[in-house]
Amino acid sequence: MANIKFYKMGEMPLELHKVRVVQKLHLVPINRRLDAINEAGFNTFRLSTKDVFLDMLTDSGTNAMSDNQVAAMFQADDAYAGSQSFERLQKAVLDVLGKKYLLPVHQGRAAENVICHAFVKPGNVVPTNYHFTTTLAHVMERGGVIEELYHDRALVLHSDHPFKGNMDIDKLEACIQRHGVDKIPFVRMEASTNLIGGQPFSIRNLMDVRAVCDKYGIMLVLDASLLGENAFLVKQREDAWKENSMGDILRTMTGLADLVYFSARKLSSSRGGGICTNRRDIYAKMEALIPLFEGFLTYGGISVREIETMAVGLNETLDETMISQSPTFIKYMVEQLDAAGIPVITPPGVLGCHIDAGKFCEHIPQAEYPAGALAAALYLISGVRAMERGTISSIRDEEGNDVLADAELLRLAVPRRVFTLSQVNYVIDRLQWLWDNRELIGGLKFTYEPPVLRFFMGGLAPTSDWPEKLVSKFRKDFGDSL
Ligand code: F0G
């Protein structure tokens, strides 16, 4: 018995829900997977779910809904204007996020569009702890630039730093001094910083950022798309907040920001999004943009059924047993892979398990997109769909050269309450096989490249016949098994 590890409750990867509605999955044969990835231009975004076994592309709009969320859809109040469903959402936003003015939008990037239209002018600079793809695109679309003010240890991939999402306060001061207050429409903090591996910021850091914003009279904007998970990690990792409820932590964080926006596809496991504030002047600058871009002010391009699920989902973020499920499974995955010597981002973050593809595929030059190649290879040998978060997700500079990403990551998203532990174990098993055969993975090159957000629809091709060689080795080891 001495070697058996006993988990404390709350640390065990354990499903605290039961499955009541299921969807059949298809694990198609490896030959079909080879055709499918070719047809998809080696871009996992372009695969059909008919060919995907475990869909770990994203948690966006793919989290499991609760029975109460589904039930709430039946009481939706269909009305163009003045819907009671919207009133219920306003109440949930006030109760959970502590903000009284709410502008509904159809998803997170729509909030970014509205905010950037209202506040960003050509030549502006938006300081942020780290960019997100859609935020960067919207700031640039308005003629602005972003400046990433992460601290020195944020990009150390294998680390024990509990708050890699923190902003460097000295860099923020220097940035404001350098550009001048007039050039800075707002400071943006992103909860559970997505592109560096779902890494949180601490409340202490957010307070320090707030103090600098107050000193210069600059607005603080919080991207709350992954706020529930950030709050959960604050409770686990920040001593001063260990005894507080999720509600206290959430409202403390939102209370520090002048404007909070979110993708409800992530925050409340539904659809839609929102922008909220307690400042009438900030609200007034955006109000007219909602009917222009989204829809009337009481539905914002979202169906009323989804508005009901948003309201219930927001309240459910206060339930620690619900929020903890995905981070606990991610932690399990990270620990197992780490123990097997596979390079993963540590400490475990939220949203998904992130593999250091730069290290996994050390032999592939960054210009040949190691993270994209790893995503394609993993799909081939397992049917698991992951997402490239590296140079393919980056942009080109004015001369047309790739802006090489700070890190080449492969993200295996673990949406809330979707996968069982045996499915997670399957992914671990196949990743270990791929790790042993990693020298067979080769590079990729673009064949079709859209000008904006190229990672979504871009097409690529392998730089050699490595996919066929990988398939042969798989067949040699596993025979005709899938
Ligand atoms: N902000 C963050 C931190 C996000 O993670 C996302 C979306 C958005 C804004 C945009 O929201 O998709 O509703 O328009 N992240 C998804 C992902 C796409 O897969 O990580 P959206």
PDB file of N, CA and C in Angstrom, residues 384-454:
ATOM      1  N   VAL A 384      -7.484  12.644 -32.061  1.00  0.00           N
ATOM      2  CA  VAL A 384      -7.688  13.737 -31.107  1.00  0.00           C
ATOM      3  C   VAL A 384      -7.382  15.059 -31.807  1.00  0.00           C
ATOM      4  N   ARG A 385      -8.323  15.998 -31.701  1.00  0.00           N
ATOM      5  CA  ARG A 385      -8.112  17.297 -32.339  1.00  0.00           C
ATOM      6  C   ARG A 385      -7.661  18.314 -31.290  1.00  0.00           C
ATOM      7  N   ALA A 386      -6.439  18.816 -31.458  1.00  0.00           N
ATOM      8  CA  ALA A 386      -5.909  19.854 -30.570  1.00  0.00           C
ATOM      9  C   ALA A 386      -5.747  21.136 -31.382  1.00  0.00           C
ATOM     10  N   MET A 387      -5.264  22.201 -30.750  1.00  0.00           N
ATOM     11  CA  MET A 387      -5.113  23.485 -31.463  1.00  0.00           C
ATOM     12  C   MET A 387      -3.677  23.979 -31.414  1.00  0.00           C
ATOM     13  N   GLU A 388      -3.204  24.431 -32.555  1.00  0.00           N
ATOM     14  CA  GLU A 388      -1.894  25.081 -32.638  1.00  0.00           C
ATOM     15  C   GLU A 388      -1.970  26.437 -31.952  1.00  0.00           C
ATOM     16  N   ARG A 389      -1.040  26.726 -31.056  1.00  0.00           N
ATOM     17  CA  ARG A 389      -0.933  28.067 -30.478  1.00  0.00           C
ATOM     18  C   ARG A 389       0.537  28.460 -30.562  1.00  0.00           C
ATOM     19  N   GLY A 390       0.946  28.780 -31.771  1.00  0.00           N
ATOM     20  CA  GLY A 390       2.352  29.135 -31.986  1.00  0.00           C
ATOM     21  C   GLY A 390       2.425  30.106 -33.140  1.00  0.00           C
ATOM     22  N   THR A 391       3.395  29.912 -34.034  1.00  0.00           N
ATOM     23  CA  THR A 391       3.634  30.899 -35.095  1.00  0.00           C
ATOM     24  C   THR A 391       2.509  30.937 -36.140  1.00  0.00           C
ATOM     25  N   ILE A 392       1.828  29.820 -36.359  1.00  0.00           N
ATOM     26  CA  ILE A 392       0.688  29.868 -37.295  1.00  0.00           C
ATOM     27  C   ILE A 392      -0.370  30.829 -36.746  1.00  0.00           C
ATOM     28  N   SER A 393      -0.538  30.849 -35.419  1.00  0.00           N
ATOM     29  CA  SER A 393      -1.513  31.757 -34.785  1.00  0.00           C
ATOM     30  C   SER A 393      -0.992  33.193 -34.693  1.00  0.00           C
ATOM     31  N   SER A 394       0.241  33.423 -35.149  1.00  0.00           N
ATOM     32  CA  SER A 394       0.822  34.767 -35.099  1.00  0.00           C
ATOM     33  C   SER A 394       0.499  35.514 -36.409  1.00  0.00           C
ATOM     34  N   ILE A 395       1.243  36.558 -36.684  1.00  0.00           N
ATOM     35  CA  ILE A 395       0.975  37.403 -37.856  1.00  0.00           C
ATOM     36  C   ILE A 395       2.269  37.573 -38.658  1.00  0.00           C
ATOM     37  N   ARG A 396       2.184  38.308 -39.779  1.00  0.00           N
ATOM     38  CA  ARG A 396       3.400  38.679 -40.512  1.00  0.00           C
ATOM     39  C   ARG A 396       3.721  40.152 -40.246  1.00  0.00           C
ATOM     40  N   ASP A 397       5.000  40.507 -40.333  1.00  0.00           N
ATOM     41  CA  ASP A 397       5.370  41.916 -40.157  1.00  0.00           C
ATOM     42  C   ASP A 397       5.194  42.661 -41.478  1.00  0.00           C
ATOM     43  N   GLU A 398       5.562  43.960 -41.491  1.00  0.00           N
ATOM     44  CA  GLU A 398       5.322  44.756 -42.694  1.00  0.00           C
ATOM     45  C   GLU A 398       6.077  44.235 -43.918  1.00  0.00           C
ATOM     46  N   GLU A 399       7.218  43.573 -43.680  1.00  0.00           N
ATOM     47  CA  GLU A 399       7.984  43.009 -44.812  1.00  0.00           C
ATOM     48  C   GLU A 399       7.446  41.647 -45.246  1.00  0.00           C
ATOM     49  N   GLY A 400       6.447  41.165 -44.549  1.00  0.00           N
ATOM     50  CA  GLY A 400       5.868  39.872 -44.935  1.00  0.00           C
ATOM     51  C   GLY A 400       6.518  38.676 -44.263  1.00  0.00           C
ATOM     52  N   ASN A 401       7.401  38.936 -43.288  1.00  0.00           N
ATOM     53  CA  ASN A 401       8.027  37.807 -42.587  1.00  0.00           C
ATOM     54  C   ASN A 401       7.165  37.372 -41.410  1.00  0.00           C
ATOM     55  N   ASP A 402       7.190  36.067 -41.131  1.00  0.00           N
ATOM     56  CA  ASP A 402       6.483  35.566 -39.948  1.00  0.00           C
ATOM     57  C   ASP A 402       7.007  36.257 -38.694  1.00  0.00           C
ATOM     58  N   VAL A 403       6.111  36.706 -37.829  1.00  0.00           N
ATOM     59  CA  VAL A 403       6.522  37.131 -36.487  1.00  0.00           C
ATOM     60  C   VAL A 403       6.526  35.848 -35.654  1.00  0.00           C
ATOM     61  N   LEU A 404       7.706  35.338 -35.349  1.00  0.00           N
ATOM     62  CA  LEU A 404       7.785  34.049 -34.656  1.00  0.00           C
ATOM     63  C   LEU A 404       7.181  34.170 -33.265  1.00  0.00           C
ATOM     64  N   ALA A 405       6.349  33.209 -32.902  1.00  0.00           N
ATOM     65  CA  ALA A 405       5.663  33.264 -31.608  1.00  0.00           C
ATOM     66  C   ALA A 405       6.670  33.115 -30.470  1.00  0.00           C
ATOM     67  N   ASP A 406       6.320  33.679 -29.301  1.00  0.00           N
ATOM     68  CA  ASP A 406       7.191  33.527 -28.129  1.00  0.00           C
ATOM     69  C   ASP A 406       7.346  32.057 -27.767  1.00  0.00           C
ATOM     70  N   ALA A 407       6.283  31.298 -27.969  1.00  0.00           N
ATOM     71  CA  ALA A 407       6.330  29.870 -27.633  1.00  0.00           C
ATOM     72  C   ALA A 407       5.523  29.099 -28.662  1.00  0.00           C
ATOM     73  N   GLU A 408       5.960  27.889 -28.950  1.00  0.00           N
ATOM     74  CA  GLU A 408       5.210  27.000 -29.851  1.00  0.00           C
ATOM     75  C   GLU A 408       4.439  26.028 -28.968  1.00  0.00           C
ATOM     76  N   LEU A 409       3.144  26.269 -28.836  1.00  0.00           N
ATOM     77  CA  LEU A 409       2.357  25.426 -27.934  1.00  0.00           C
ATOM     78  C   LEU A 409       1.327  24.609 -28.691  1.00  0.00           C
ATOM     79  N   LEU A 410       1.078  23.420 -28.182  1.00  0.00           N
ATOM     80  CA  LEU A 410      -0.051  22.622 -28.648  1.00  0.00           C
ATOM     81  C   LEU A 410      -1.043  22.584 -27.493  1.00  0.00           C
ATOM     82  N   ARG A 411      -2.237  23.050 -27.745  1.00  0.00           N
ATOM     83  CA  ARG A 411      -3.234  23.124 -26.672  1.00  0.00           C
ATOM     84  C   ARG A 411      -4.238  22.000 -26.806  1.00  0.00           C
ATOM     85  N   LEU A 412      -4.371  21.225 -25.732  1.00  0.00           N
ATOM     86  CA  LEU A 412      -5.399  20.176 -25.674  1.00  0.00           C
ATOM     87  C   LEU A 412      -6.471  20.680 -24.721  1.00  0.00           C
ATOM     88  N   ALA A 413      -7.517  21.260 -25.278  1.00  0.00           N
ATOM     89  CA  ALA A 413      -8.535  21.870 -24.428  1.00  0.00           C
ATOM     90  C   ALA A 413      -9.324  20.793 -23.678  1.00  0.00           C
ATOM     91  N   VAL A 414      -9.635  21.108 -22.440  1.00  0.00           N
ATOM     92  CA  VAL A 414     -10.463  20.215 -21.628  1.00  0.00           C
ATOM     93  C   VAL A 414     -11.724  20.985 -21.252  1.00  0.00           C
ATOM     94  N   PRO A 415     -12.715  20.998 -22.159  1.00  0.00           N
ATOM     95  CA  PRO A 415     -13.932  21.738 -21.832  1.00  0.00           C
ATOM     96  C   PRO A 415     -14.594  21.177 -20.574  1.00  0.00           C
ATOM     97  N   ARG A 416     -15.359  22.036 -19.907  1.00  0.00           N
ATOM     98  CA  ARG A 416     -15.950  21.634 -18.623  1.00  0.00           C
ATOM     99  C   ARG A 416     -16.880  20.426 -18.767  1.00  0.00           C
ATOM    100  N   ARG A 417     -16.614  19.401 -18.011  1.00  0.00           N
ATOM    101  CA  ARG A 417     -17.497  18.241 -17.812  1.00  0.00           C
ATOM    102  C   ARG A 417     -17.839  17.494 -19.094  1.00  0.00           C
ATOM    103  N   VAL A 418     -16.935  17.541 -20.084  1.00  0.00           N
ATOM    104  CA  VAL A 418     -17.209  16.884 -21.366  1.00  0.00           C
ATOM    105  C   VAL A 418     -16.551  15.500 -21.432  1.00  0.00           C
ATOM    106  N   PHE A 419     -15.278  15.412 -21.022  1.00  0.00           N
ATOM    107  CA  PHE A 419     -14.546  14.161 -21.177  1.00  0.00           C
ATOM    108  C   PHE A 419     -14.448  13.393 -19.861  1.00  0.00           C
ATOM    109  N   THR A 420     -14.378  12.072 -19.995  1.00  0.00           N
ATOM    110  CA  THR A 420     -14.183  11.235 -18.812  1.00  0.00           C
ATOM    111  C   THR A 420     -12.679  11.024 -18.612  1.00  0.00           C
ATOM    112  N   LEU A 421     -12.343  10.489 -17.443  1.00  0.00           N
ATOM    113  CA  LEU A 421     -10.921  10.292 -17.159  1.00  0.00           C
ATOM    114  C   LEU A 421     -10.303   9.233 -18.086  1.00  0.00           C
ATOM    115  N   SER A 422     -11.096   8.234 -18.505  1.00  0.00           N
ATOM    116  CA  SER A 422     -10.511   7.219 -19.406  1.00  0.00           C
ATOM    117  C   SER A 422     -10.208   7.836 -20.768  1.00  0.00           C
ATOM    118  N   GLN A 423     -10.991   8.806 -21.185  1.00  0.00           N
ATOM    119  CA  GLN A 423     -10.672   9.488 -22.449  1.00  0.00           C
ATOM    120  C   GLN A 423      -9.377  10.291 -22.300  1.00  0.00           C
ATOM    121  N   VAL A 424      -9.232  10.941 -21.158  1.00  0.00           N
ATOM    122  CA  VAL A 424      -7.987  11.684 -20.892  1.00  0.00           C
ATOM    123  C   VAL A 424      -6.796  10.708 -20.891  1.00  0.00           C
ATOM    124  N   ASN A 425      -6.997   9.523 -20.325  1.00  0.00           N
ATOM    125  CA  ASN A 425      -5.914   8.523 -20.302  1.00  0.00           C
ATOM    126  C   ASN A 425      -5.548   8.052 -21.709  1.00  0.00           C
ATOM    127  N   TYR A 426      -6.538   7.975 -22.586  1.00  0.00           N
ATOM    128  CA  TYR A 426      -6.267   7.609 -23.985  1.00  0.00           C
ATOM    129  C   TYR A 426      -5.337   8.656 -24.619  1.00  0.00           C
ATOM    130  N   VAL A 427      -5.632   9.925 -24.380  1.00  0.00           N
ATOM    131  CA  VAL A 427      -4.811  10.997 -24.959  1.00  0.00           C
ATOM    132  C   VAL A 427      -3.374  10.900 -24.430  1.00  0.00           C
ATOM    133  N   ILE A 428      -3.244  10.646 -23.144  1.00  0.00           N
ATOM    134  CA  ILE A 428      -1.907  10.533 -22.537  1.00  0.00           C
ATOM    135  C   ILE A 428      -1.139   9.375 -23.185  1.00  0.00           C
ATOM    136  N   ASP A 429      -1.832   8.240 -23.338  1.00  0.00           N
ATOM    137  CA  ASP A 429      -1.215   7.055 -23.925  1.00  0.00           C
ATOM    138  C   ASP A 429      -0.706   7.346 -25.345  1.00  0.00           C
ATOM    139  N   ARG A 430      -1.555   7.978 -26.174  1.00  0.00           N
ATOM    140  CA  ARG A 430      -1.167   8.242 -27.561  1.00  0.00           C
ATOM    141  C   ARG A 430      -0.052   9.300 -27.651  1.00  0.00           C
ATOM    142  N   LEU A 431      -0.083  10.257 -26.731  1.00  0.00           N
ATOM    143  CA  LEU A 431       0.994  11.254 -26.720  1.00  0.00           C
ATOM    144  C   LEU A 431       2.331  10.608 -26.374  1.00  0.00           C
ATOM    145  N   GLN A 432       2.271   9.596 -25.499  1.00  0.00           N
ATOM    146  CA  GLN A 432       3.524   8.912 -25.142  1.00  0.00           C
ATOM    147  C   GLN A 432       4.085   8.156 -26.346  1.00  0.00           C
ATOM    148  N   TRP A 433       3.202   7.534 -27.129  1.00  0.00           N
ATOM    149  CA  TRP A 433       3.660   6.840 -28.349  1.00  0.00           C
ATOM    150  C   TRP A 433       4.276   7.861 -29.312  1.00  0.00           C
ATOM    151  N   LEU A 434       3.611   8.999 -29.433  1.00  0.00           N
ATOM    152  CA  LEU A 434       4.101  10.021 -30.372  1.00  0.00           C
ATOM    153  C   LEU A 434       5.457  10.578 -29.915  1.00  0.00           C
ATOM    154  N   TRP A 435       5.585  10.733 -28.611  1.00  0.00           N
ATOM    155  CA  TRP A 435       6.858  11.215 -28.037  1.00  0.00           C
ATOM    156  C   TRP A 435       7.986  10.240 -28.401  1.00  0.00           C
ATOM    157  N   ASP A 436       7.714   8.944 -28.281  1.00  0.00           N
ATOM    158  CA  ASP A 436       8.729   7.936 -28.621  1.00  0.00           C
ATOM    159  C   ASP A 436       9.062   7.962 -30.113  1.00  0.00           C
ATOM    160  N   ASN A 437       8.117   8.438 -30.930  1.00  0.00           N
ATOM    161  CA  ASN A 437       8.318   8.426 -32.390  1.00  0.00           C
ATOM    162  C   ASN A 437       8.421   9.835 -32.973  1.00  0.00           C
ATOM    163  N   ARG A 438       8.789  10.786 -32.118  1.00  0.00           N
ATOM    164  CA  ARG A 438       8.697  12.200 -32.508  1.00  0.00           C
ATOM    165  C   ARG A 438       9.591  12.574 -33.690  1.00  0.00           C
ATOM    166  N   GLU A 439      10.704  11.820 -33.855  1.00  0.00           N
ATOM    167  CA  GLU A 439      11.611  12.200 -34.957  1.00  0.00           C
ATOM    168  C   GLU A 439      10.948  11.989 -36.324  1.00  0.00           C
ATOM    169  N   LEU A 440       9.827  11.253 -36.348  1.00  0.00           N
ATOM    170  CA  LEU A 440       9.128  11.033 -37.625  1.00  0.00           C
ATOM    171  C   LEU A 440       8.271  12.239 -38.032  1.00  0.00           C
ATOM    172  N   ILE A 441       8.029  13.151 -37.087  1.00  0.00           N
ATOM    173  CA  ILE A 441       7.180  14.318 -37.418  1.00  0.00           C
ATOM    174  C   ILE A 441       8.029  15.331 -38.192  1.00  0.00           C
ATOM    175  N   GLY A 442       7.467  15.875 -39.275  1.00  0.00           N
ATOM    176  CA  GLY A 442       8.188  16.884 -40.066  1.00  0.00           C
ATOM    177  C   GLY A 442       7.456  18.215 -40.061  1.00  0.00           C
ATOM    178  N   GLY A 443       7.957  19.147 -40.869  1.00  0.00           N
ATOM    179  CA  GLY A 443       7.416  20.512 -40.845  1.00  0.00           C
ATOM    180  C   GLY A 443       6.237  20.720 -41.779  1.00  0.00           C
ATOM    181  N   LEU A 444       5.714  21.969 -41.755  1.00  0.00           N
ATOM    182  CA  LEU A 444       4.594  22.375 -42.606  1.00  0.00           C
ATOM    183  C   LEU A 444       4.948  23.679 -43.312  1.00  0.00           C
ATOM    184  N   LYS A 445       4.272  23.933 -44.437  1.00  0.00           N
ATOM    185  CA  LYS A 445       4.395  25.253 -45.083  1.00  0.00           C
ATOM    186  C   LYS A 445       3.007  25.700 -45.546  1.00  0.00           C
ATOM    187  N   PHE A 446       2.806  27.020 -45.614  1.00  0.00           N
ATOM    188  CA  PHE A 446       1.506  27.540 -46.032  1.00  0.00           C
ATOM    189  C   PHE A 446       1.279  27.316 -47.526  1.00  0.00           C
ATOM    190  N   THR A 447       0.058  26.941 -47.889  1.00  0.00           N
ATOM    191  CA  THR A 447      -0.336  26.902 -49.298  1.00  0.00           C
ATOM    192  C   THR A 447      -1.426  27.939 -49.563  1.00  0.00           C
ATOM    193  N   TYR A 448      -2.146  28.292 -48.503  1.00  0.00           N
ATOM    194  CA  TYR A 448      -3.174  29.334 -48.616  1.00  0.00           C
ATOM    195  C   TYR A 448      -3.169  30.108 -47.304  1.00  0.00           C
ATOM    196  N   GLU A 449      -3.052  31.441 -47.403  1.00  0.00           N
ATOM    197  CA  GLU A 449      -2.883  32.221 -46.172  1.00  0.00           C
ATOM    198  C   GLU A 449      -3.796  33.443 -46.160  1.00  0.00           C
ATOM    199  N   PRO A 450      -4.899  33.395 -45.401  1.00  0.00           N
ATOM    200  CA  PRO A 450      -5.774  34.564 -45.309  1.00  0.00           C
ATOM    201  C   PRO A 450      -5.039  35.731 -44.639  1.00  0.00           C
ATOM    202  N   PRO A 451      -5.402  36.986 -44.952  1.00  0.00           N
ATOM    203  CA  PRO A 451      -4.655  38.131 -44.432  1.00  0.00           C
ATOM    204  C   PRO A 451      -4.853  38.390 -42.934  1.00  0.00           C
ATOM    205  N   VAL A 452      -5.988  37.997 -42.375  1.00  0.00           N
ATOM    206  CA  VAL A 452      -6.263  38.240 -40.946  1.00  0.00           C
ATOM    207  C   VAL A 452      -6.625  36.907 -40.280  1.00  0.00           C
ATOM    208  N   LEU A 453      -6.161  36.726 -39.037  1.00  0.00           N
ATOM    209  CA  LEU A 453      -6.472  35.511 -38.276  1.00  0.00           C
ATOM    210  C   LEU A 453      -6.281  34.262 -39.156  1.00  0.00           C
ATOM    211  N   ARG A 454      -5.075  34.151 -39.710  1.00  0.00           N
ATOM    212  CA  ARG A 454      -4.809  33.129 -40.726  1.00  0.00           C
ATOM    213  C   ARG A 454      -4.940  31.704 -40.211  1.00  0.00           C
TER     214      ARG A 454
END
